[in-house]
Amino acid sequence: MHRTRRLLQTIKMLSQPKVVRATELARIFGISERTVYRDIKTLVGAGIPIRGEAGVGYQLRPLKLKERTRHQIIESVDTAGLSLENTLSYICAPTKDGSRPQTMQIPIAKPWFDENECEAIQKPLQTGWVVQGPEVEKFETSVCEFTNAAGAAACTSATTGLHLALNALCIGKGDEVIVPSFSFVASANSVLYNRAKPVLVDIDLDTFNVTAESIYSAISDKTKAIMPVHLFGQAAPMAQIMEIAQQHNLAVIEDTACALGTMYKNQHVGTFGEFGVFSFHPRKVISTGEGGMLITRNAGYMDSIRSLRSHGISPKQKSGDSETPSFLLGDFDRLGYNYRMTDMQGALGRVQMQKLPKILARKRQLAKRYDHRLRSMGWLRIPKVETGGEHSYQAYVCLFAPKEPNQSNWEELYRQRNTLMNKLAEKGIATRQGTQAIHGLSLYGNEFGYQPMDLPNAWLAEKLSIALPLYPQMTDAEQDYVIDMLREAGASVS
């Protein structure tokens, strides 16, 4: 067992009324008694109050009510991968004037890997089947079952998944695809790969998602598809988008890179349009390092998708061959790509899917704590969750808005936001802007002539958004530290 997890489990066991002997801990964890004593010494050194004598038993001393001004009670330590050093030093640190002297190190995100993933990826290494194989197939099946999709195809990234979807729909030169500007550049780039034109549109500054009005105003006789992005795990307004698509006979490709676990009116996003595409980058809900997954509500697309991701191989035999033995290469009847996921990544993904319900539950719990504690900070807009949806909280993204942002004051607010983020960095807290306004990037400005205020909400979202740390292993103490330091850094905001 990983030492951090073992120490946290030790704390949990010693919190029980029963006295736990060192010999019992050694047997449970499969370690020597000497190692148990070292673990206890580490906990004592971190300030955890323990009583008992070596060889007889150890037990956490209950904290008296009067001590609550000096210590925080440890809660919920049964999760693997918690940041022990950060958490214990903060929990047990004496307070002075309501502030804590310790500087914790809080990343923006952290994938949850433990011995289960380590064990899973060994199997492909042991069998030698490291390319796309049975583990990838199991991963695809688990995503299908979770989302209730008709088919799924793993690929190298969400970007390549979007590219596969556009190819399957035969979208190419001269066609237009409507894409929200506030998204990672990959959303629009995937359209350019096919020599089609991404038509960038504005967003709602409260949800950071595309609006039906902006989509409707961008439709032309060249429009072939709409690509809504369920940004940060917040569902886009799919009822309105699907109505527009049906009225104008347009395909819908849902960029669900951030949205595994996101529901809209009791239906998983990615299953409304022709395709949905997930990302498994380390900052996403689950991770395979890099990687993506395309899902569809129409199983009829799957032969084409599987062919395109594997160089364009045909499921049919060559014309003129009455029989194609398994040891011969098949025919290639279209231009395809090498977008296949490895079986090691598939093994990671399969195990990550088993953890997904716990990951989603913990991130939603942490998001609720953020909501409750940050609501009183009038200069910060917390994420808005639309009625009828279920947010997966790939990221917790706020808007820095001590004043109503507009064309005249955004530069001043931008400087203030950056100062705030620098102060947090000095306290060991990583933050990020939500994402970028694609129309403000040099490639798109130079190619299509966009100016920043052509799509003002997307531009303001780039300049004023703040993503706060959020990951399933985050402890309440770590989150409290982020909130305390955010309040301290924002005290000078008018």
Short mmCIF file of C-alpha atoms in Angstrom, two decimals:
data_model
loop_
_atom_site.label_atom_id
_atom_site.label_comp_id
_atom_site.label_asym_id
_atom_site.label_seq_id
_atom_site.Cartn_x
_atom_site.Cartn_y
_atom_site.Cartn_z
CA MET A 1 0.00 0.00 0.00
CA HIS A 2 1.22 3.51 -0.83
CA ARG A 3 2.64 5.12 2.34
CA THR A 4 0.41 8.19 2.18
CA ARG A 5 -2.68 6.04 2.00
CA ARG A 6 -1.36 3.76 4.76
CA LEU A 7 -0.80 6.70 7.11
CA LEU A 8 -4.27 8.05 6.48
CA GLN A 9 -5.77 4.62 7.09
CA THR A 10 -3.74 4.46 10.29
CA ILE A 11 -5.29 7.75 11.44
CA LYS A 12 -8.73 6.39 10.71
CA MET A 13 -8.12 3.17 12.64
CA LEU A 14 -6.61 4.99 15.60
CA SER A 15 -9.66 7.23 15.71
CA GLN A 16 -11.81 4.27 16.77
CA PRO A 17 -12.51 3.59 20.48
CA LYS A 18 -10.75 0.23 20.29
CA VAL A 19 -7.02 0.27 21.02
CA VAL A 20 -5.13 -0.97 17.97
CA ARG A 21 -1.84 -2.74 18.67
CA ALA A 22 1.26 -2.17 16.59
CA THR A 23 1.36 -5.90 15.80
CA GLU A 24 -2.16 -5.68 14.40
CA LEU A 25 -1.28 -2.70 12.19
CA ALA A 26 1.79 -4.57 10.93
CA ARG A 27 -0.35 -7.57 10.00
CA ILE A 28 -3.08 -5.52 8.31
CA PHE A 29 -0.66 -3.50 6.18
CA GLY A 30 1.87 -6.29 5.59
CA ILE A 31 4.74 -4.30 7.06
CA SER A 32 7.13 -4.72 9.98
CA GLU A 33 6.42 -3.40 13.47
CA ARG A 34 9.45 -1.16 13.09
CA THR A 35 7.74 0.47 10.09
CA VAL A 36 4.59 0.89 12.17
CA TYR A 37 6.60 2.74 14.80
CA ARG A 38 8.10 4.98 12.12
CA ASP A 39 4.60 5.73 10.83
CA ILE A 40 3.45 6.64 14.35
CA LYS A 41 6.49 8.88 14.78
CA THR A 42 5.60 10.64 11.52
CA LEU A 43 2.05 11.26 12.72
CA VAL A 44 3.22 12.53 16.10
CA GLY A 45 5.75 14.78 14.38
CA ALA A 46 2.94 16.19 12.23
CA GLY A 47 1.08 17.13 15.39
CA ILE A 48 -1.49 14.33 15.49
CA PRO A 49 -2.28 13.74 19.19
CA ILE A 50 -1.66 10.03 19.95
CA ARG A 51 -1.50 8.12 23.25
CA GLY A 52 -0.28 4.62 24.01
CA GLU A 53 3.04 2.86 24.30
CA ALA A 54 4.94 0.97 21.62
CA GLY A 55 4.01 -2.71 21.61
CA VAL A 56 0.91 -2.08 23.72
CA GLY A 57 -1.29 0.07 21.57
CA TYR A 58 -1.84 3.45 20.00
CA GLN A 59 -4.94 5.54 19.99
CA LEU A 60 -5.79 9.08 18.94
CA ARG A 61 -6.53 11.26 21.95
CA PRO A 62 -10.04 12.72 21.55
CA LEU A 63 -10.00 16.48 21.01
CA LYS A 64 -11.86 18.48 23.61
CA LEU A 65 -14.31 21.12 22.49
CA LYS A 66 -12.08 23.89 23.90
CA GLU A 67 -9.27 22.77 21.62
CA ARG A 68 -11.21 23.49 18.43
CA THR A 69 -9.66 26.96 18.23
CA ARG A 70 -6.26 25.32 17.90
CA HIS A 71 -7.00 22.14 15.95
CA GLN A 72 -9.38 20.99 13.30
CA ILE A 73 -10.99 17.54 13.57
CA ILE A 74 -9.88 15.13 10.88
CA GLU A 75 -12.73 13.89 8.69
CA SER A 76 -13.15 11.64 5.67
CA VAL A 77 -9.69 10.10 5.52
CA ASP A 78 -10.71 6.88 3.80
CA THR A 79 -9.86 8.12 0.30
CA ALA A 80 -6.66 6.92 -1.36
CA GLY A 81 -4.08 9.39 -2.52
CA LEU A 82 -4.76 12.23 -0.09
CA SER A 83 -2.04 14.80 0.38
CA LEU A 84 -0.87 13.82 3.85
CA GLU A 85 1.91 16.33 4.35
CA ASN A 86 -0.25 19.25 3.24
CA THR A 87 -3.28 18.17 5.18
CA LEU A 88 -1.74 17.27 8.52
CA SER A 89 0.50 20.32 8.75
CA TYR A 90 -2.50 22.53 8.06
CA ILE A 91 -4.97 20.71 10.30
CA CYS A 92 -2.68 20.71 13.31
CA ALA A 93 -1.13 24.14 12.85
CA PRO A 94 -1.83 26.70 15.56
CA THR A 95 -3.87 29.61 14.34
CA LYS A 96 -3.10 33.26 14.98
CA ASP A 97 -5.60 36.01 14.31
CA GLY A 98 -7.61 33.62 12.16
CA SER A 99 -4.78 32.90 9.73
CA ARG A 100 -2.44 29.94 9.33
CA PRO A 101 1.32 30.25 8.87
CA GLN A 102 1.85 27.18 6.71
CA THR A 103 2.14 27.37 2.93
CA MET A 104 0.47 24.35 1.37
CA GLN A 105 1.13 23.28 -2.21
CA ILE A 106 -2.20 22.90 -3.99
CA PRO A 107 -2.22 21.91 -7.69
CA ILE A 108 -4.97 22.97 -10.07
CA ALA A 109 -5.89 19.33 -10.67
CA LYS A 110 -4.57 15.85 -9.94
CA PRO A 111 -5.58 12.49 -11.47
CA TRP A 112 -6.50 9.81 -8.93
CA PHE A 113 -4.19 6.85 -9.52
CA ASP A 114 -3.30 4.15 -6.98
CA GLU A 115 -2.22 0.52 -6.86
CA ASN A 116 -5.31 -0.53 -8.85
CA GLU A 117 -4.07 1.35 -11.93
CA CYS A 118 -0.53 0.11 -11.35
CA GLU A 119 -1.80 -3.47 -11.30
CA ALA A 120 -4.05 -2.98 -14.35
CA ILE A 121 -1.34 -1.64 -16.68
CA GLN A 122 0.94 -4.58 -15.86
CA LYS A 123 -1.30 -7.04 -17.68
CA PRO A 124 -0.68 -5.64 -21.20
CA LEU A 125 3.04 -5.51 -20.39
CA GLN A 126 3.00 -9.12 -19.25
CA THR A 127 1.01 -10.41 -22.23
CA GLY A 128 2.86 -8.25 -24.74
CA TRP A 129 -0.45 -6.99 -26.16
CA VAL A 130 0.26 -3.28 -25.74
CA VAL A 131 -1.46 -1.93 -28.86
CA GLN A 132 -5.23 -1.53 -29.15
CA GLY A 133 -6.72 -4.74 -27.83
CA PRO A 134 -8.98 -6.31 -25.20
CA GLU A 135 -8.42 -3.65 -22.53
CA VAL A 136 -9.44 -0.90 -24.93
CA GLU A 137 -12.56 -2.88 -25.83
CA LYS A 138 -13.48 -3.24 -22.13
CA PHE A 139 -12.95 0.48 -21.64
CA GLU A 140 -15.21 1.27 -24.61
CA THR A 141 -17.90 -1.05 -23.25
CA SER A 142 -17.80 0.60 -19.81
CA VAL A 143 -18.21 4.08 -21.33
CA CYS A 144 -21.10 2.85 -23.49
CA GLU A 145 -22.84 1.40 -20.46
CA PHE A 146 -22.27 4.52 -18.35
CA THR A 147 -23.54 6.97 -20.98
CA ASN A 148 -26.14 4.67 -22.56
CA ALA A 149 -24.56 5.29 -25.98
CA ALA A 150 -25.09 2.90 -28.89
CA GLY A 151 -21.36 2.68 -29.68
CA ALA A 152 -17.97 3.95 -28.54
CA ALA A 153 -14.51 4.12 -30.09
CA ALA A 154 -11.40 4.98 -28.09
CA CYS A 155 -8.83 7.19 -29.80
CA THR A 156 -5.65 9.12 -29.06
CA SER A 157 -7.33 12.33 -27.86
CA ALA A 158 -10.57 14.27 -27.91
CA THR A 159 -9.09 16.31 -30.76
CA THR A 160 -8.68 13.25 -32.95
CA GLY A 161 -12.13 12.09 -31.87
CA LEU A 162 -13.64 15.32 -33.17
CA HIS A 163 -11.66 14.91 -36.38
CA LEU A 164 -13.03 11.38 -36.80
CA ALA A 165 -16.60 12.63 -36.26
CA LEU A 166 -16.22 15.35 -38.89
CA ASN A 167 -14.79 12.83 -41.35
CA ALA A 168 -17.58 10.35 -40.71
CA LEU A 169 -20.08 13.10 -41.56
CA CYS A 170 -18.11 13.98 -44.74
CA ILE A 171 -17.62 17.60 -43.67
CA GLY A 172 -14.90 19.22 -45.75
CA LYS A 173 -13.81 22.13 -47.92
CA GLY A 174 -16.46 24.81 -48.33
CA ASP A 175 -18.50 23.64 -45.33
CA GLU A 176 -19.04 25.60 -42.13
CA VAL A 177 -19.27 24.34 -38.55
CA ILE A 178 -20.54 26.58 -35.74
CA VAL A 179 -18.19 26.49 -32.72
CA PRO A 180 -18.28 28.56 -29.50
CA SER A 181 -15.25 30.82 -29.26
CA PHE A 182 -14.67 30.21 -25.55
CA SER A 183 -13.16 26.72 -25.68
CA PHE A 184 -9.80 25.07 -26.03
CA VAL A 185 -8.40 25.72 -29.50
CA ALA A 186 -8.71 22.00 -30.39
CA SER A 187 -12.46 22.42 -30.92
CA ALA A 188 -11.95 24.82 -33.84
CA ASN A 189 -8.71 23.21 -35.04
CA SER A 190 -10.47 19.92 -35.69
CA VAL A 191 -12.67 21.73 -38.23
CA LEU A 192 -9.66 23.30 -39.94
CA TYR A 193 -8.07 19.85 -40.29
CA ASN A 194 -10.82 19.05 -42.80
CA ARG A 195 -10.38 22.37 -44.59
CA ALA A 196 -13.83 23.41 -43.42
CA LYS A 197 -14.48 26.78 -41.74
CA PRO A 198 -15.11 27.08 -38.00
CA VAL A 199 -17.64 29.88 -37.52
CA LEU A 200 -16.94 31.17 -34.01
CA VAL A 201 -19.84 32.44 -31.92
CA ASP A 202 -20.28 34.07 -28.52
CA ILE A 203 -21.27 32.58 -25.17
CA ASP A 204 -23.34 33.25 -22.06
CA LEU A 205 -20.99 34.82 -19.49
CA ASP A 206 -22.86 33.14 -16.61
CA THR A 207 -22.55 29.54 -17.87
CA PHE A 208 -19.53 29.99 -20.22
CA ASN A 209 -21.52 27.97 -22.79
CA VAL A 210 -22.81 28.77 -26.26
CA THR A 211 -26.32 30.20 -26.57
CA ALA A 212 -29.07 29.19 -28.95
CA GLU A 213 -29.32 32.81 -30.13
CA SER A 214 -25.66 32.99 -31.17
CA ILE A 215 -25.96 29.69 -33.04
CA TYR A 216 -29.11 30.75 -34.86
CA SER A 217 -27.58 34.03 -36.03
CA ALA A 218 -24.52 32.24 -37.47
CA ILE A 219 -26.34 29.76 -39.74
CA SER A 220 -25.73 30.13 -43.46
CA ASP A 221 -26.35 28.00 -46.53
CA LYS A 222 -22.85 26.55 -45.99
CA THR A 223 -23.46 25.43 -42.41
CA LYS A 224 -23.29 21.65 -42.05
CA ALA A 225 -22.92 21.11 -38.31
CA ILE A 226 -23.08 22.63 -34.83
CA MET A 227 -20.38 21.81 -32.26
CA PRO A 228 -21.67 22.75 -28.79
CA VAL A 229 -19.08 22.48 -26.01
CA HIS A 230 -20.17 21.36 -22.54
CA LEU A 231 -17.53 23.54 -20.96
CA PHE A 232 -15.99 22.61 -17.60
CA GLY A 233 -18.73 19.96 -17.20
CA GLN A 234 -21.73 22.33 -17.50
CA ALA A 235 -24.27 21.09 -20.05
CA ALA A 236 -24.99 23.34 -23.03
CA PRO A 237 -28.70 24.07 -23.78
CA MET A 238 -29.21 20.91 -25.82
CA ALA A 239 -33.01 21.11 -26.16
CA GLN A 240 -32.74 24.41 -28.01
CA ILE A 241 -29.67 23.33 -29.97
CA MET A 242 -31.31 20.12 -31.18
CA GLU A 243 -34.43 22.04 -32.20
CA ILE A 244 -32.30 24.40 -34.32
CA ALA A 245 -30.41 21.47 -35.82
CA GLN A 246 -33.62 19.69 -36.81
CA GLN A 247 -35.13 22.85 -38.31
CA HIS A 248 -32.07 23.43 -40.50
CA ASN A 249 -31.07 19.80 -41.11
CA LEU A 250 -27.72 20.20 -39.37
CA ALA A 251 -25.56 17.55 -37.73
CA VAL A 252 -24.56 17.99 -34.08
CA ILE A 253 -21.14 16.99 -32.75
CA GLU A 254 -20.99 17.48 -28.99
CA ASP A 255 -17.58 18.42 -27.62
CA THR A 256 -17.91 16.58 -24.32
CA ALA A 257 -14.17 16.72 -23.55
CA CYS A 258 -14.88 18.06 -20.04
CA ALA A 259 -18.21 16.38 -19.46
CA LEU A 260 -17.99 12.70 -18.57
CA GLY A 261 -20.72 12.38 -15.95
CA THR A 262 -22.66 15.48 -17.07
CA MET A 263 -26.40 14.99 -17.44
CA TYR A 264 -28.96 17.14 -19.22
CA LYS A 265 -32.62 16.41 -18.46
CA ASN A 266 -31.72 12.89 -17.28
CA GLN A 267 -29.76 12.08 -20.45
CA HIS A 268 -25.98 11.90 -20.65
CA VAL A 269 -24.46 14.61 -22.83
CA GLY A 270 -22.87 13.31 -26.00
CA THR A 271 -25.92 11.19 -26.84
CA PHE A 272 -28.09 14.00 -28.21
CA GLY A 273 -26.23 14.69 -31.45
CA GLU A 274 -24.63 12.33 -33.93
CA PHE A 275 -21.46 12.16 -31.82
CA GLY A 276 -20.00 13.09 -28.45
CA VAL A 277 -16.26 13.15 -27.76
CA PHE A 278 -14.57 12.83 -24.33
CA SER A 279 -11.03 13.70 -23.28
CA PHE A 280 -8.91 11.75 -20.80
CA HIS A 281 -6.19 14.35 -20.35
CA PRO A 282 -4.91 14.54 -16.73
CA ARG A 283 -7.11 17.57 -15.99
CA LYS A 284 -10.28 15.83 -17.10
CA VAL A 285 -12.76 13.85 -14.97
CA ILE A 286 -10.84 10.60 -15.46
CA SER A 287 -7.46 10.20 -17.12
CA THR A 288 -5.46 7.81 -19.27
CA GLY A 289 -2.58 10.30 -19.61
CA GLU A 290 -3.67 11.31 -23.08
CA GLY A 291 -6.60 9.75 -24.86
CA GLY A 292 -10.16 10.27 -26.01
CA MET A 293 -13.42 8.46 -26.66
CA LEU A 294 -16.01 9.04 -29.34
CA ILE A 295 -19.57 7.92 -28.58
CA THR A 296 -22.63 7.87 -30.82
CA ARG A 297 -26.37 7.30 -30.52
CA ASN A 298 -26.34 5.66 -33.96
CA ALA A 299 -24.43 2.37 -34.12
CA GLY A 300 -24.52 2.61 -37.92
CA TYR A 301 -21.57 5.02 -37.76
CA MET A 302 -19.28 2.61 -35.96
CA ASP A 303 -17.86 0.73 -38.96
CA SER A 304 -16.85 4.02 -40.53
CA ILE A 305 -15.32 5.35 -37.28
CA ARG A 306 -13.32 2.19 -36.62
CA SER A 307 -12.03 2.23 -40.18
CA LEU A 308 -11.03 5.89 -40.07
CA ARG A 309 -9.13 5.53 -36.77
CA SER A 310 -7.12 2.61 -38.20
CA HIS A 311 -5.69 3.95 -41.48
CA GLY A 312 -8.98 3.46 -43.39
CA ILE A 313 -9.02 -0.35 -43.21
CA SER A 314 -12.11 -1.90 -44.75
CA PRO A 315 -14.21 -4.45 -42.86
CA LYS A 316 -14.78 -6.14 -46.24
CA GLN A 317 -12.38 -8.37 -48.12
CA LYS A 318 -10.63 -7.24 -51.28
CA SER A 319 -12.69 -7.46 -54.44
CA GLY A 320 -11.84 -10.67 -56.25
CA ASP A 321 -10.81 -12.51 -53.07
CA SER A 322 -13.25 -15.26 -52.23
CA GLU A 323 -11.56 -15.69 -48.85
CA THR A 324 -9.14 -13.51 -46.89
CA PRO A 325 -7.12 -15.52 -44.34
CA SER A 326 -6.63 -13.87 -40.94
CA PHE A 327 -2.87 -13.67 -41.48
CA LEU A 328 -3.28 -11.30 -44.47
CA LEU A 329 -3.79 -7.55 -44.25
CA GLY A 330 -7.27 -6.35 -45.17
CA ASP A 331 -8.18 -3.85 -47.85
CA PHE A 332 -7.94 -0.07 -47.38
CA ASP A 333 -10.71 1.70 -49.26
CA ARG A 334 -10.47 5.22 -47.79
CA LEU A 335 -7.92 7.62 -46.36
CA GLY A 336 -7.72 7.02 -42.63
CA TYR A 337 -5.52 7.84 -39.67
CA ASN A 338 -3.62 6.13 -36.90
CA TYR A 339 -5.76 7.30 -33.98
CA ARG A 340 -5.75 4.06 -31.96
CA MET A 341 -5.46 3.97 -28.18
CA THR A 342 -2.93 1.59 -26.58
CA ASP A 343 -4.08 -1.26 -24.36
CA MET A 344 -2.11 0.18 -21.44
CA GLN A 345 -4.25 3.32 -21.67
CA GLY A 346 -7.32 1.14 -22.05
CA ALA A 347 -6.43 -0.67 -18.83
CA LEU A 348 -6.05 2.66 -17.03
CA GLY A 349 -9.38 3.84 -18.39
CA ARG A 350 -11.17 0.65 -17.38
CA VAL A 351 -10.06 1.07 -13.75
CA GLN A 352 -10.76 4.81 -13.81
CA MET A 353 -14.33 4.08 -14.91
CA GLN A 354 -14.77 1.93 -11.79
CA LYS A 355 -13.79 4.96 -9.70
CA LEU A 356 -15.92 7.40 -11.68
CA PRO A 357 -18.98 7.42 -9.36
CA LYS A 358 -16.74 8.22 -6.36
CA ILE A 359 -14.82 10.84 -8.33
CA LEU A 360 -18.01 12.59 -9.40
CA ALA A 361 -19.52 12.42 -5.92
CA ARG A 362 -16.43 13.91 -4.26
CA LYS A 363 -15.98 16.67 -6.85
CA ARG A 364 -19.64 17.65 -6.52
CA GLN A 365 -19.26 17.66 -2.74
CA LEU A 366 -16.22 19.93 -2.99
CA ALA A 367 -18.00 22.19 -5.50
CA LYS A 368 -20.91 22.53 -3.07
CA ARG A 369 -18.47 23.55 -0.32
CA TYR A 370 -16.93 26.13 -2.67
CA ASP A 371 -20.41 27.44 -3.52
CA HIS A 372 -21.33 27.83 0.13
CA ARG A 373 -18.09 29.50 1.22
CA LEU A 374 -17.52 31.73 -1.82
CA ARG A 375 -21.04 33.07 -2.22
CA SER A 376 -20.32 35.87 0.22
CA MET A 377 -17.40 37.16 -1.88
CA GLY A 378 -19.30 39.68 -3.97
CA TRP A 379 -16.39 40.24 -6.34
CA LEU A 380 -16.39 36.61 -7.49
CA ARG A 381 -19.14 34.93 -9.51
CA ILE A 382 -19.37 31.23 -8.76
CA PRO A 383 -20.33 28.73 -11.50
CA LYS A 384 -23.97 28.73 -12.48
CA VAL A 385 -25.62 25.34 -12.84
CA GLU A 386 -28.67 25.36 -15.08
CA THR A 387 -31.88 23.76 -13.84
CA GLY A 388 -32.34 20.23 -15.20
CA GLY A 389 -28.63 19.56 -15.51
CA GLU A 390 -26.03 17.72 -13.46
CA HIS A 391 -22.55 19.27 -13.53
CA SER A 392 -19.52 16.96 -13.56
CA TYR A 393 -17.17 19.75 -12.40
CA GLN A 394 -14.20 18.93 -14.58
CA ALA A 395 -13.14 22.34 -13.31
CA TYR A 396 -14.53 24.89 -10.88
CA VAL A 397 -14.39 28.14 -12.85
CA CYS A 398 -15.43 31.51 -11.43
CA LEU A 399 -15.59 34.97 -12.97
CA PHE A 400 -13.65 37.85 -11.42
CA ALA A 401 -16.23 40.64 -11.46
CA PRO A 402 -15.97 43.29 -8.73
CA LYS A 403 -17.67 45.49 -11.35
CA GLU A 404 -19.90 44.52 -14.24
CA PRO A 405 -17.32 43.68 -16.96
CA ASN A 406 -17.53 45.61 -20.21
CA GLN A 407 -15.46 46.93 -23.09
CA SER A 408 -14.32 49.95 -21.08
CA ASN A 409 -13.13 48.34 -17.85
CA TRP A 410 -11.94 44.84 -18.80
CA GLU A 411 -8.25 45.80 -18.93
CA GLU A 412 -8.34 47.17 -15.37
CA LEU A 413 -10.19 44.07 -14.16
CA TYR A 414 -7.78 41.83 -16.07
CA ARG A 415 -4.80 43.35 -14.21
CA GLN A 416 -6.58 42.95 -10.88
CA ARG A 417 -7.41 39.32 -11.62
CA ASN A 418 -3.80 38.56 -12.53
CA THR A 419 -2.59 40.23 -9.33
CA LEU A 420 -5.00 38.06 -7.36
CA MET A 421 -3.80 34.89 -9.09
CA ASN A 422 -0.16 35.85 -8.45
CA LYS A 423 -0.92 36.28 -4.74
CA LEU A 424 -2.44 32.81 -4.65
CA ALA A 425 0.60 31.39 -6.43
CA GLU A 426 2.80 32.90 -3.71
CA LYS A 427 0.74 30.92 -1.20
CA GLY A 428 1.33 27.69 -3.11
CA ILE A 429 -2.09 27.63 -4.80
CA ALA A 430 -2.25 26.97 -8.53
CA THR A 431 -5.01 28.67 -10.53
CA ARG A 432 -5.66 29.03 -14.26
CA GLN A 433 -7.83 31.08 -16.57
CA GLY A 434 -10.83 29.00 -17.60
CA THR A 435 -9.73 28.60 -21.20
CA GLN A 436 -9.15 30.87 -24.22
CA ALA A 437 -11.21 32.96 -26.59
CA ILE A 438 -10.32 31.24 -29.84
CA HIS A 439 -11.19 34.26 -31.96
CA GLY A 440 -8.52 36.23 -30.07
CA LEU A 441 -5.72 33.80 -30.98
CA SER A 442 -3.29 34.89 -33.69
CA LEU A 443 -4.14 32.00 -36.02
CA TYR A 444 -7.84 32.85 -36.10
CA GLY A 445 -7.40 36.62 -36.05
CA ASN A 446 -4.98 36.49 -38.97
CA GLU A 447 -6.93 33.88 -40.95
CA PHE A 448 -10.47 35.18 -40.46
CA GLY A 449 -10.02 38.80 -39.36
CA TYR A 450 -11.55 38.51 -35.89
CA GLN A 451 -11.16 41.39 -33.45
CA PRO A 452 -11.39 40.83 -29.65
CA MET A 453 -14.70 42.61 -29.16
CA ASP A 454 -16.36 40.86 -32.09
CA LEU A 455 -17.36 38.24 -29.50
CA PRO A 456 -17.21 40.22 -26.25
CA ASN A 457 -18.38 37.62 -23.76
CA ALA A 458 -15.83 35.06 -24.92
CA TRP A 459 -13.11 37.71 -24.69
CA LEU A 460 -14.19 38.77 -21.18
CA ALA A 461 -14.39 35.13 -20.09
CA GLU A 462 -10.77 34.56 -21.13
CA LYS A 463 -9.53 37.68 -19.33
CA LEU A 464 -11.57 37.36 -16.13
CA SER A 465 -12.16 33.65 -15.47
CA ILE A 466 -10.39 31.87 -12.62
CA ALA A 467 -10.26 28.09 -12.28
CA LEU A 468 -9.73 27.06 -8.66
CA PRO A 469 -8.08 23.80 -7.56
CA LEU A 470 -10.43 20.81 -7.66
CA TYR A 471 -9.60 17.11 -7.62
CA PRO A 472 -11.17 14.07 -5.92
CA GLN A 473 -8.31 13.55 -3.43
CA MET A 474 -8.61 17.14 -2.21
CA THR A 475 -9.22 17.23 1.53
CA ASP A 476 -11.53 19.65 3.27
CA ALA A 477 -8.46 21.17 4.92
CA GLU A 478 -6.76 21.77 1.58
CA GLN A 479 -9.91 23.37 0.22
CA ASP A 480 -10.30 25.48 3.35
CA TYR A 481 -6.75 26.73 2.80
CA VAL A 482 -7.59 27.73 -0.79
CA ILE A 483 -10.70 29.57 0.39
CA ASP A 484 -8.85 31.30 3.26
CA MET A 485 -6.05 32.48 0.97
CA LEU A 486 -8.54 33.54 -1.72
CA ARG A 487 -10.41 35.64 0.81
CA GLU A 488 -7.14 37.13 2.06
CA ALA A 489 -5.90 37.90 -1.48
CA GLY A 490 -9.24 39.41 -2.45
CA ALA A 491 -9.53 41.64 0.62
CA SER A 492 -8.17 44.60 -1.33
CA VAL A 493 -10.58 44.12 -4.25
CA SER A 494 -13.08 46.95 -4.40
#
